[in-house]
Short mmCIF file of C-alpha atoms in Angstrom, two decimals:
data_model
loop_
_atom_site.label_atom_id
_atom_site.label_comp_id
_atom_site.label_asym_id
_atom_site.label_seq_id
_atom_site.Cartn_x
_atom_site.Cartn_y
_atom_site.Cartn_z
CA UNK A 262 77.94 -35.13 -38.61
CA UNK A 263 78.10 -35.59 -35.07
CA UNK A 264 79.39 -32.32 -32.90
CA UNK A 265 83.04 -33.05 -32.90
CA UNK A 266 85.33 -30.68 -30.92
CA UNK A 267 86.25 -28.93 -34.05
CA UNK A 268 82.54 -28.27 -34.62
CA UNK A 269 81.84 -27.23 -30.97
CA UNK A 270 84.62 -24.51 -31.19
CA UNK A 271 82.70 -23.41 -34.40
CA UNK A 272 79.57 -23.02 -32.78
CA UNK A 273 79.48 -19.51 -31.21
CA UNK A 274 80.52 -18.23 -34.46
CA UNK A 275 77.67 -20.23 -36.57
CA UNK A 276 75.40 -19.52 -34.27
CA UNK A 277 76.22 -15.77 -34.14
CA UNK A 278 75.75 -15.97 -38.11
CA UNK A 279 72.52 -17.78 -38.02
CA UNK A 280 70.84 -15.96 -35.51
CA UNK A 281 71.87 -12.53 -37.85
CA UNK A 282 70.59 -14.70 -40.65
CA UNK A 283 67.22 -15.18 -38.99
CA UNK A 284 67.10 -11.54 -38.54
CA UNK A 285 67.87 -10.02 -41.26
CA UNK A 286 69.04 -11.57 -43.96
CA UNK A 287 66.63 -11.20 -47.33
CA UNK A 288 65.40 -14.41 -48.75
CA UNK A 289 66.89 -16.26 -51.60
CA UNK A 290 63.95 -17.73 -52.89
CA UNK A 291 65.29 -21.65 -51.86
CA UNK A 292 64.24 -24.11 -50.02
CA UNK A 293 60.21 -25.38 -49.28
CA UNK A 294 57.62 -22.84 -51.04
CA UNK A 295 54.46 -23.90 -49.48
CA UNK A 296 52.48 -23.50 -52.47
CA UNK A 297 54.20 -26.32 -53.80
CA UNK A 298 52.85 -28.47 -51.35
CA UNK A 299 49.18 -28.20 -52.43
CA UNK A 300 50.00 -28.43 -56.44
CA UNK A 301 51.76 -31.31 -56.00
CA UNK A 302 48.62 -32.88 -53.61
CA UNK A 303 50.75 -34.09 -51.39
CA UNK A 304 48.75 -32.26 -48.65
CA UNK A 305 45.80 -33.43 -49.96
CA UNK A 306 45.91 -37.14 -49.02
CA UNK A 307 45.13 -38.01 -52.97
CA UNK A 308 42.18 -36.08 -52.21
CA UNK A 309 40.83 -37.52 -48.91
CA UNK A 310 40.81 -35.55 -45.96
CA UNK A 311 43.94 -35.31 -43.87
CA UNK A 312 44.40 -35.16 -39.88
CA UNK A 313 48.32 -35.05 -38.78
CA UNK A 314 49.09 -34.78 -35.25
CA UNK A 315 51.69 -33.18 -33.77
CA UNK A 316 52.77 -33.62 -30.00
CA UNK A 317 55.27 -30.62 -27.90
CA UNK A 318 56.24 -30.43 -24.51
CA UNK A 319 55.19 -26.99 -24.41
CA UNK A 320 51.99 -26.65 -23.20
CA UNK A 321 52.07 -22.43 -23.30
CA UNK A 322 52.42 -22.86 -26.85
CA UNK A 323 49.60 -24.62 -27.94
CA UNK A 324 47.52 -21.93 -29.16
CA UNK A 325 50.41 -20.55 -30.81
CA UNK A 326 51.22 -23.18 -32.87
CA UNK A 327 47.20 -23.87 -33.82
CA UNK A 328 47.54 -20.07 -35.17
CA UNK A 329 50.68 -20.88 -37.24
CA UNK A 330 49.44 -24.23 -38.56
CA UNK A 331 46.56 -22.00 -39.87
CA UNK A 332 48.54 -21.02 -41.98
CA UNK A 333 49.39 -24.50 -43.40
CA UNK A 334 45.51 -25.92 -43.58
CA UNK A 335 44.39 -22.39 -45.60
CA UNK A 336 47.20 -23.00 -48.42
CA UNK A 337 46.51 -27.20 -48.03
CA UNK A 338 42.32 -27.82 -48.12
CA UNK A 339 41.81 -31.22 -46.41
CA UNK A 340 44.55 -30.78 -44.07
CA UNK A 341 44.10 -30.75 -40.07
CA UNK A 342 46.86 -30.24 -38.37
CA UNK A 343 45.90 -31.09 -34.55
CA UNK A 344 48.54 -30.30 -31.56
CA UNK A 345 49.21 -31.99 -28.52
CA UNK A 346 51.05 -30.65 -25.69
CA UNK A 347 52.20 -32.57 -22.46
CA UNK A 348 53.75 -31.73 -19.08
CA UNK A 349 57.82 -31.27 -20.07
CA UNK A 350 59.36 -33.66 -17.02
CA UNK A 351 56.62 -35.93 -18.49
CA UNK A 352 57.11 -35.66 -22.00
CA UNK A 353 59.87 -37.93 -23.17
CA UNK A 354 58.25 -40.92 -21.54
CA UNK A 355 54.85 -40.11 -23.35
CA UNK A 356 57.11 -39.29 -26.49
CA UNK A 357 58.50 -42.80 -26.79
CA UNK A 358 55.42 -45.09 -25.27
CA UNK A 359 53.14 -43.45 -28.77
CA UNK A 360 56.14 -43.65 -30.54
CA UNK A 361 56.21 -47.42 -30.18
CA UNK A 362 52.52 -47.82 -30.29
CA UNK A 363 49.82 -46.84 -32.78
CA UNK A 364 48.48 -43.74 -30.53
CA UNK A 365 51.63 -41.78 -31.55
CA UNK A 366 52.03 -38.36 -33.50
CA UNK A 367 52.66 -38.16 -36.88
CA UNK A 368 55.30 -35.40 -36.37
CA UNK A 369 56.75 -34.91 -33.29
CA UNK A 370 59.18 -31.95 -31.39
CA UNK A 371 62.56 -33.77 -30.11
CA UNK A 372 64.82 -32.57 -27.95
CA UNK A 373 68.32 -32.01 -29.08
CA UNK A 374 69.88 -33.90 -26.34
CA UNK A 375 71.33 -37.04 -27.11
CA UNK A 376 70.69 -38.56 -24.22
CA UNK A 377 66.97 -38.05 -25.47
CA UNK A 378 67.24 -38.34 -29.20
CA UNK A 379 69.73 -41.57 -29.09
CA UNK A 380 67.26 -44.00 -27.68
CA UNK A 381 64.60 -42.78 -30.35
CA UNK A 382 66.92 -43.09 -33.37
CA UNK A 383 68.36 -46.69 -31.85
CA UNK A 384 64.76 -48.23 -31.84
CA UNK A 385 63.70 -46.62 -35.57
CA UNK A 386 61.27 -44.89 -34.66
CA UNK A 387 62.02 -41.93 -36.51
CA UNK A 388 62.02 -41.20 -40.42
CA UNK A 389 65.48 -39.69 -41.39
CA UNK A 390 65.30 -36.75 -43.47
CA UNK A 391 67.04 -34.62 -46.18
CA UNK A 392 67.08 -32.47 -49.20
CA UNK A 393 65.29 -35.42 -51.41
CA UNK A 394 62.52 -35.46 -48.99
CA UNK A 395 62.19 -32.20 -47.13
CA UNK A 396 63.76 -29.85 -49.54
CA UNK A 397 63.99 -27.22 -47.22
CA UNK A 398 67.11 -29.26 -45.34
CA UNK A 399 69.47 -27.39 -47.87
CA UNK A 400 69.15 -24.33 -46.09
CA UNK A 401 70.07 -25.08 -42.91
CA UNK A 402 73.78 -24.88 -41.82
CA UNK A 403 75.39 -28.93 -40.75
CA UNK A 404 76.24 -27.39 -37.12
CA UNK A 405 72.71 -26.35 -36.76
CA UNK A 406 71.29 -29.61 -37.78
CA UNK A 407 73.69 -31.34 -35.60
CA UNK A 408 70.83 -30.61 -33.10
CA UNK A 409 69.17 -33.59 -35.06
CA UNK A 410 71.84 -36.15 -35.01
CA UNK A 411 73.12 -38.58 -32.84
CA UNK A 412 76.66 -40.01 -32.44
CA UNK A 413 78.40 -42.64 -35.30
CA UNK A 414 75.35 -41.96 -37.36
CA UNK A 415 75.16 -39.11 -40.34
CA UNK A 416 71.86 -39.24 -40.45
CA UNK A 417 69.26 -36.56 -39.90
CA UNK A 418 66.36 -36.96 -37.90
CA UNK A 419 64.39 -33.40 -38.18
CA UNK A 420 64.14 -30.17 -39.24
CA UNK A 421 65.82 -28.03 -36.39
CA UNK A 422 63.12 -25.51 -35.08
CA UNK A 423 64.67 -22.73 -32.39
CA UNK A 424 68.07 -21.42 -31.65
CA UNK A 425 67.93 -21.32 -27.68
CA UNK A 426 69.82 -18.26 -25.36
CA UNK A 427 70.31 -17.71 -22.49
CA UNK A 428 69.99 -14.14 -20.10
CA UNK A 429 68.72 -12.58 -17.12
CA UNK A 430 64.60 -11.35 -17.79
CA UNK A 431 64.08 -8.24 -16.07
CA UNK A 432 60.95 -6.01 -14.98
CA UNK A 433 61.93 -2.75 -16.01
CA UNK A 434 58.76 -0.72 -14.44
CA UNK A 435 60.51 -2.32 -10.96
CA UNK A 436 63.71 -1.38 -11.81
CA UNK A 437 63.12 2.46 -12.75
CA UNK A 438 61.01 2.37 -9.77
CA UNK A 439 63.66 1.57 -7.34
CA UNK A 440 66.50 4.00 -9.46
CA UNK A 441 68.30 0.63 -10.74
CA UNK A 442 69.97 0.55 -14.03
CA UNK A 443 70.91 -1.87 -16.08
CA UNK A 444 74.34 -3.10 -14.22
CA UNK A 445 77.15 -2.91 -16.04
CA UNK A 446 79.53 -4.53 -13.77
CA UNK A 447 79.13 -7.56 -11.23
CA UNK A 448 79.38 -4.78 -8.68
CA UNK A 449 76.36 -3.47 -10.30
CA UNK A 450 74.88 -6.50 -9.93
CA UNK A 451 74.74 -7.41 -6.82
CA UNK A 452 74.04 -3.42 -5.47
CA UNK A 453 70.93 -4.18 -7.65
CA UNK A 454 70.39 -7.31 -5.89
CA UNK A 455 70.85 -5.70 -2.81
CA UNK A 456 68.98 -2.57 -3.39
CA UNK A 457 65.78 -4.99 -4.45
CA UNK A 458 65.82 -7.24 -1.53
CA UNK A 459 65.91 -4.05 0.79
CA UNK A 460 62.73 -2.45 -0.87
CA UNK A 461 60.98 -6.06 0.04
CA UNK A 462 61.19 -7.37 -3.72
CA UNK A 463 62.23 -11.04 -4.28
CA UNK A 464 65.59 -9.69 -6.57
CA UNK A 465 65.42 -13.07 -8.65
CA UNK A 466 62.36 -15.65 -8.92
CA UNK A 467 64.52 -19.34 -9.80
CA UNK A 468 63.00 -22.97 -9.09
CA UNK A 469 65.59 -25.40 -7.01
CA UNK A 470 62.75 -28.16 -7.47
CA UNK A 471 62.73 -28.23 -10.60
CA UNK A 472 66.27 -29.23 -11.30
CA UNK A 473 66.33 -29.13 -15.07
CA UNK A 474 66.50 -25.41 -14.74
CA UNK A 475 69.70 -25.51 -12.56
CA UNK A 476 72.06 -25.40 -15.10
CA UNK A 477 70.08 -22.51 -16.48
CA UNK A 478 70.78 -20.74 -13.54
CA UNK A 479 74.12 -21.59 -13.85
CA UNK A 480 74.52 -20.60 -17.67
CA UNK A 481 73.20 -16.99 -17.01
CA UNK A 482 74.81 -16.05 -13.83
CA UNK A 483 78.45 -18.12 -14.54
CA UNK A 484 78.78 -18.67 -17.90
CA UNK A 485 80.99 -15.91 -18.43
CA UNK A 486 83.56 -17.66 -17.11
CA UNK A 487 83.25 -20.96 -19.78
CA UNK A 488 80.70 -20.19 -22.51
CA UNK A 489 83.13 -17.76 -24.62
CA UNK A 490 86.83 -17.54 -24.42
CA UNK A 491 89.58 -19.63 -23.44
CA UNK A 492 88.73 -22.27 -21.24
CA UNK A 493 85.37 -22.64 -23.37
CA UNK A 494 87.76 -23.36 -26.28
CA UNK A 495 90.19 -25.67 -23.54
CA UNK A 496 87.14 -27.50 -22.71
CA UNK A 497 86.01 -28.06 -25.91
CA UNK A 498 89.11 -29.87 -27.31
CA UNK A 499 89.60 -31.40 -23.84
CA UNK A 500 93.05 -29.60 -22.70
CA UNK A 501 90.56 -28.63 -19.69
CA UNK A 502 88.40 -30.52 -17.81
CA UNK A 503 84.97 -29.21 -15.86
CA UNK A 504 86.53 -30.07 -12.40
CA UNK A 505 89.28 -27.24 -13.46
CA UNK A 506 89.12 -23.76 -11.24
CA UNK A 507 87.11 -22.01 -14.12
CA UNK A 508 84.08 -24.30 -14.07
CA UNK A 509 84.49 -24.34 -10.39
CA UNK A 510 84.29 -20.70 -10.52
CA UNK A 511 81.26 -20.85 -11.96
CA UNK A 512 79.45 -22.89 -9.31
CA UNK A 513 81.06 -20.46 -6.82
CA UNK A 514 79.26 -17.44 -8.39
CA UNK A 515 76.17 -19.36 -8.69
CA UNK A 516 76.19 -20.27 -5.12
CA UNK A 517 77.22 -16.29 -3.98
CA UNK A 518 73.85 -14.97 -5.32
CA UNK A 519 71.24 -17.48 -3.51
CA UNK A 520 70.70 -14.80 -1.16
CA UNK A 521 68.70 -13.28 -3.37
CA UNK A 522 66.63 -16.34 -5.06
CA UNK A 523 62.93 -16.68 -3.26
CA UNK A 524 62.58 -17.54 0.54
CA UNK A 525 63.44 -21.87 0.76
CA UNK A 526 63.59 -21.56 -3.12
CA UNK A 527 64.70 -25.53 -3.07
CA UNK A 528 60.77 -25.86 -2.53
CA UNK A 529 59.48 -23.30 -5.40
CA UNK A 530 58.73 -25.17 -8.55
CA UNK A 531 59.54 -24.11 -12.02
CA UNK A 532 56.02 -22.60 -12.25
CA UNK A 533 55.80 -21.14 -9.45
CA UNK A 534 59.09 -18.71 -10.01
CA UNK A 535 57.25 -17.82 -13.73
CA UNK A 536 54.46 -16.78 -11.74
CA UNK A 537 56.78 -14.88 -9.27
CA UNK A 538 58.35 -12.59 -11.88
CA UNK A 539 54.84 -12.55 -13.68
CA UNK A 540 53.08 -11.04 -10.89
CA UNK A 541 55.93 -8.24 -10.05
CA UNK A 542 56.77 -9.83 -6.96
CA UNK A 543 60.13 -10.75 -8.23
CA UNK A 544 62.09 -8.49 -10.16
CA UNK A 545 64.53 -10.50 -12.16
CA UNK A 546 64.52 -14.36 -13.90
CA UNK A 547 67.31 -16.28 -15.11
CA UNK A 548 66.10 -18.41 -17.85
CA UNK A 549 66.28 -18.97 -22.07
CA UNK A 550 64.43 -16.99 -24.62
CA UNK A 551 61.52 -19.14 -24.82
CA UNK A 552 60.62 -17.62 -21.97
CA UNK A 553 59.35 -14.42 -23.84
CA UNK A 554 56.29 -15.27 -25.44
CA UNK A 555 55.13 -16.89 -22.03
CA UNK A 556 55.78 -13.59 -19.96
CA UNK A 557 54.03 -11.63 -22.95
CA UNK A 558 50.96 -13.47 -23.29
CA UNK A 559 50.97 -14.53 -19.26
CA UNK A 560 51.40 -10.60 -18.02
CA UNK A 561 50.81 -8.40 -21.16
CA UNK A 562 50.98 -5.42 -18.75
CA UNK A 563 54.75 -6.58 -17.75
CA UNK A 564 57.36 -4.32 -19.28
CA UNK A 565 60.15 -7.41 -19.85
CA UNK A 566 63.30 -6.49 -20.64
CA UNK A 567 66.58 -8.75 -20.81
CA UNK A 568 70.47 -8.10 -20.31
CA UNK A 569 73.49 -10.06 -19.86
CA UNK A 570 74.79 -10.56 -16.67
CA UNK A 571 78.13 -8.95 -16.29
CA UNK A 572 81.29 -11.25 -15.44
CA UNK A 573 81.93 -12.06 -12.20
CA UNK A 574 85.41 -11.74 -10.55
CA UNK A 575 88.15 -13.61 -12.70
CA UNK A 576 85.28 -14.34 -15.76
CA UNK A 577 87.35 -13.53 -19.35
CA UNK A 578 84.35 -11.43 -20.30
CA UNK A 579 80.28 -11.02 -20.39
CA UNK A 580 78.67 -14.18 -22.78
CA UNK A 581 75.61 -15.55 -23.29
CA UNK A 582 75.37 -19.12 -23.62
CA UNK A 583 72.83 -20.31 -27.03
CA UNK A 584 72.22 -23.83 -28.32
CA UNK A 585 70.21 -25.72 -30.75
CA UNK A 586 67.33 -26.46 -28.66
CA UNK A 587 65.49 -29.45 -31.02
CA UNK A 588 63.62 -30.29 -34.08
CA UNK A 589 60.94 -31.23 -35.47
CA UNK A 590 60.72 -34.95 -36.14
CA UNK A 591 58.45 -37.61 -38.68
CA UNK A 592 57.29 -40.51 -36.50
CA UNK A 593 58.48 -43.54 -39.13
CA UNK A 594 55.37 -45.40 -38.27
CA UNK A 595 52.65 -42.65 -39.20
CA UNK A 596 49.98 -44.00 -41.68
CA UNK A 597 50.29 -40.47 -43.64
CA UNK A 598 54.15 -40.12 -43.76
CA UNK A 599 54.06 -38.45 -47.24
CA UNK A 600 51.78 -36.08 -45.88
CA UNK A 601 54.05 -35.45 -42.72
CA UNK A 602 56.87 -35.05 -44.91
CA UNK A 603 55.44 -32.22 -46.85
CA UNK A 604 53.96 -30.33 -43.36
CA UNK A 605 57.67 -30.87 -42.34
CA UNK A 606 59.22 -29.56 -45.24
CA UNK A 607 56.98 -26.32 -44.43
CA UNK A 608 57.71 -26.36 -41.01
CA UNK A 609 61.50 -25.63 -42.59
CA UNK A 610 60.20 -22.72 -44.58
CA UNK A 611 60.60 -18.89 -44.08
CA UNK A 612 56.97 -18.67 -43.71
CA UNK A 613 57.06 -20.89 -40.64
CA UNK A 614 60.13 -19.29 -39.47
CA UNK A 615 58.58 -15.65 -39.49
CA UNK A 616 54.99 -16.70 -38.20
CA UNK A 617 56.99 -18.77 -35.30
CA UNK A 618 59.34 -15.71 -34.38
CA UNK A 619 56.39 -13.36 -34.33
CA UNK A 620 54.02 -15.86 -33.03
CA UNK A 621 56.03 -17.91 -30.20
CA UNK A 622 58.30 -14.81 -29.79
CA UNK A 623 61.15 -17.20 -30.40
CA UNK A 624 64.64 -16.91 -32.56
CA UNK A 625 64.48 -19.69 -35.37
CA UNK A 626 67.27 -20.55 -37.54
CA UNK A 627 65.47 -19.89 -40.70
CA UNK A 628 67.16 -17.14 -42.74
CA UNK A 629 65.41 -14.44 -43.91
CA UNK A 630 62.93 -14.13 -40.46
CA UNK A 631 63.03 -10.79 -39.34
CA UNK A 632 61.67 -10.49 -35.76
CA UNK A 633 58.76 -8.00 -35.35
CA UNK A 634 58.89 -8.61 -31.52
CA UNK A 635 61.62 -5.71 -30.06
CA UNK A 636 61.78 -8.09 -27.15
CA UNK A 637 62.77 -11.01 -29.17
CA UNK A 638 65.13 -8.27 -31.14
CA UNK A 639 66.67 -7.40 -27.95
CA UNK A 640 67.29 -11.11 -26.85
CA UNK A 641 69.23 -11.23 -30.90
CA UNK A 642 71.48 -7.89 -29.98
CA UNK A 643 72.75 -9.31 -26.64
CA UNK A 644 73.43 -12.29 -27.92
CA UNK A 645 75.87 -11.09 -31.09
CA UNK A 646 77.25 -8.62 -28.59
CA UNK A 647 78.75 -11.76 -26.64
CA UNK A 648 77.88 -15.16 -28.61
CA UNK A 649 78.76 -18.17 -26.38
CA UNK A 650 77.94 -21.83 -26.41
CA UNK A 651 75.82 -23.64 -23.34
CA UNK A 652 78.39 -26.85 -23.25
CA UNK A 653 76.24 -28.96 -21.40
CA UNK A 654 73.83 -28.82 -24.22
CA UNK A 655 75.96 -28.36 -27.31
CA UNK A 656 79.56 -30.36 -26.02
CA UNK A 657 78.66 -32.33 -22.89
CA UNK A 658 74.92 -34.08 -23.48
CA UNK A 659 74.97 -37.15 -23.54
CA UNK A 660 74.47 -40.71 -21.58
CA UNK A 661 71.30 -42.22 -20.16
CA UNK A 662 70.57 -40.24 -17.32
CA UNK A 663 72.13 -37.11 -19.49
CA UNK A 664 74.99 -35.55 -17.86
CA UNK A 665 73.34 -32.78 -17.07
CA UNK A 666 71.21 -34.64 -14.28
CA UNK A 667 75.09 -35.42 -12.65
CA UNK A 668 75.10 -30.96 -12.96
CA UNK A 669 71.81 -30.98 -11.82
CA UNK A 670 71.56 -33.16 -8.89
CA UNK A 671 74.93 -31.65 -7.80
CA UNK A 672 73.72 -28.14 -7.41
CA UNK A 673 70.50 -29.25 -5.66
CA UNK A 674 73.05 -31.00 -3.14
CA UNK A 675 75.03 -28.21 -2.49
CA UNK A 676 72.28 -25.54 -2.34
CA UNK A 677 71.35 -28.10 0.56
CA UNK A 678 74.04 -27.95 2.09
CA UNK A 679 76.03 -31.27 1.25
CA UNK A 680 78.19 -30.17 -0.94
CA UNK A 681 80.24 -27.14 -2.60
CA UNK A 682 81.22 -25.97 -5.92
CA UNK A 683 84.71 -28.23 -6.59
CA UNK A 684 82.32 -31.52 -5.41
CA UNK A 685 80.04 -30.08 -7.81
CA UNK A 686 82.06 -30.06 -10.95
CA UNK A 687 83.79 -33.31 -9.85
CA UNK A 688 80.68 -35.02 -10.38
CA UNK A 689 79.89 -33.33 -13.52
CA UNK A 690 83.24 -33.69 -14.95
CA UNK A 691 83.21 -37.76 -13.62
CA UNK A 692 79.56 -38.24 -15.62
CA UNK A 693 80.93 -36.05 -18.74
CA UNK A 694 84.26 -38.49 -18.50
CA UNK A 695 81.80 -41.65 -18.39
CA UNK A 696 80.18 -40.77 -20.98
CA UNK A 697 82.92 -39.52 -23.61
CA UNK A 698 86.58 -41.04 -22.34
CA UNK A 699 87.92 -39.77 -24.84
CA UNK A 700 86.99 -36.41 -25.18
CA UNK A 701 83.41 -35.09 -26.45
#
């Protein structure tokens, strides 16, 4: 169940449903009840005492995820749960050197990327799941756990754990302070922009080290132009190509607005741009909803808001891009795999999904999760206002470098100067075309 175009045209619209899902819908009763996890023993050990590690690349959630697998260890006596977390750019080397070794987690967050899942699933290092062994599988729609498959094989590798999108973070106490309002149009926009960098504030904090976060950028500012619509659709089922004027288009917005990013921003780092916006020396941050629970517990006095940015010139319409952003995987060489199993199966639950919305201030794709955060509710509304896909996560990932490095590496060149939006999405569309000649 691989994301064929027909499923990739699907996805705004499941994704639109699942998100409402994880908001509101009431539960049904199926899937894991973690109570049956500790009659049947399973998270017992046979009555020895348990430790199951678990390894992220999210290092600001550590203490988050200690709190929810609280949770786990009061309804299972004898059960540790202990988390890891490593450096992200560092994290899928680490991920597959414990994998193949003994040193390795017993359940493990993957990335959705194929690119990083493939190599992974290739060298069986990972236990494949389903309804027989994590019951809680049967809940979760096939274009959501697509986000835990690779290519020419049906198999599932995890329990999907966050639905990812994408919008433009916003200090509101800095934008009432300089009389700006929410904009409405691109025009808006860029007066905001404007009307920011005049007052002395840094209008957006972005990283151009960092080049991961590039297409981001790119998602938030352009995607109006390709994540919804009609050439989303085009590229999708391949009557378009990324090196058409749309995609292009996109690039060219991107590039119109780095007036506004920090001072030599090809030199600020990922970290340093969180801390920018943090601090209330920048006003604005394009980036995905994970970033909420950072901001909140980083600045508590920060009044965050989010919006979508408006279409630029020639964009169909306002969208915000969303994809699957991972799951949660079993490490097939863990020396308490039933015990993994049944922590996984949990970790599919509605009582993970609400403690990990209210906890990690994230959307999960559990239904029946409603989010107590009205941060994390806004992030919901703007998103079914104007569903879209993120193609280079959802339709484009792939290869080994990912395609999105070709993206990546492209916008770092033409931010310095050595290049411009149609070189830009030549390359992309050359390493997309490389990697699927026939169409994604």
């Amino acid at each position: 169940m691989i994301l064929t175009r027909r499923r990739t045209t699907r996805l705004a619209a499941v994704l639109a449903g699942t998100i409402a899902l994880a908001a509101c819908a009431p539960s049904d009763g199926s899937g894991s009840d973690p109570g049956t996890t500790t009659e049947t023993g399973t998270g017992s050990g046979g009555g020895e005492d348990v430790t199951l590690t678990f390894w992220s690349w999210r290092t600001e959630d550590v203490e988050g995820y200690e709190q929810i697998f609280d949770l786990y260890e009061e309804a299972n006596p004898g059960v540790t749960v202990e988390v890891e977390a490593f450096v992200n750019t560092e994290y899928n080397t680490v991920l597959s050197t414990g994998l193949a070794g003994e040193a390795g987690p017993d359940i493990a967050q993957l990335r959705a990327s194929r690119a990083d899942l493939t190599p992974l699933v290739a060298a069986e290092r990972l236990v494949p799941v389903d309804a027989e062994n994590v019951p809680s599988l049967a809940d979760f729609d096939a274009t959501v756990l697509a986000g835990a498959q690779v290519a020419d094989d049906e198999n599932v590798y995890g329990v999907p754990f966050a639905m990812q999108t994408l919008q433009m973070f916003y200090n509101k106490d800095l934008f009432a302070e300089h009389g700006i309002e929410v904009p409405e149009t691109w025009e808006d926009f860029l007066a905001a922009n404007e009307t920011l960098e005049a007052a002395g504030v840094i209008p957006m904090a972005t990283t151009g080290m960092d080049n991961w976060m590039l297409p981001v950028d790119l998602a938030v500012i352009g995607g109006g132009y390709w994540a919804a619509g009609p050439l989303s659709e085009s590229l999708a089922d391949g009557s378009a190509t990324l090196a058409d004027e749309g995609f292009v288009d996109s690039i060219a917005a991107l590039q119109s607005v780095t007036e506004f990013f920090p001072d030599n921003f090809t030199g600020v780092s990922y970290t340093e741009s969180q801390v920018l916006f943090a601090t209330g020396q920048a006003a604005m941050f394009p980036g995905g909803s994970w970033e909420l629970g950072y901001f909140q517990s980083t600045a508590p006095d920060l009044s965050v808001g989010v919006f979508t940015v408006p279409p630029p010139p020639g964009a169909p319409g306002p969208a915000v891009p969303a994809f699957v952003d991972g799951s949660f995987g079993v490490n097939a060489a863990s020396e308490h795999q039933e015990q993994a199993l049944a922590l996984l199966d949990w970790m599919g639950s509605q009582e993970f999904g609400q403690a990990f919305a209210d906890t990690l201030k994230q959307i999960t794709p559990i239904s029946g999760v409603e989010p107590s955060d009205e941060g994390l509710a806004e992030i919901i509304a703007n998103y079914e206002a104007s569903p879209g896909v993120h193609l280079p996560v959802s339709t484009f990932s792939g290869g080994d470098p990912d395609t999105q490095v070709a993206l990546a590496t492209g916008l770092q060149e033409m931010f310095a100067g050595t290049g411009d939006p149609a070189s830009v999405a030549q390359t992309y569309a050359d390493a997309v075309a490389e990697v699927y000649p026939d169409g994604p």
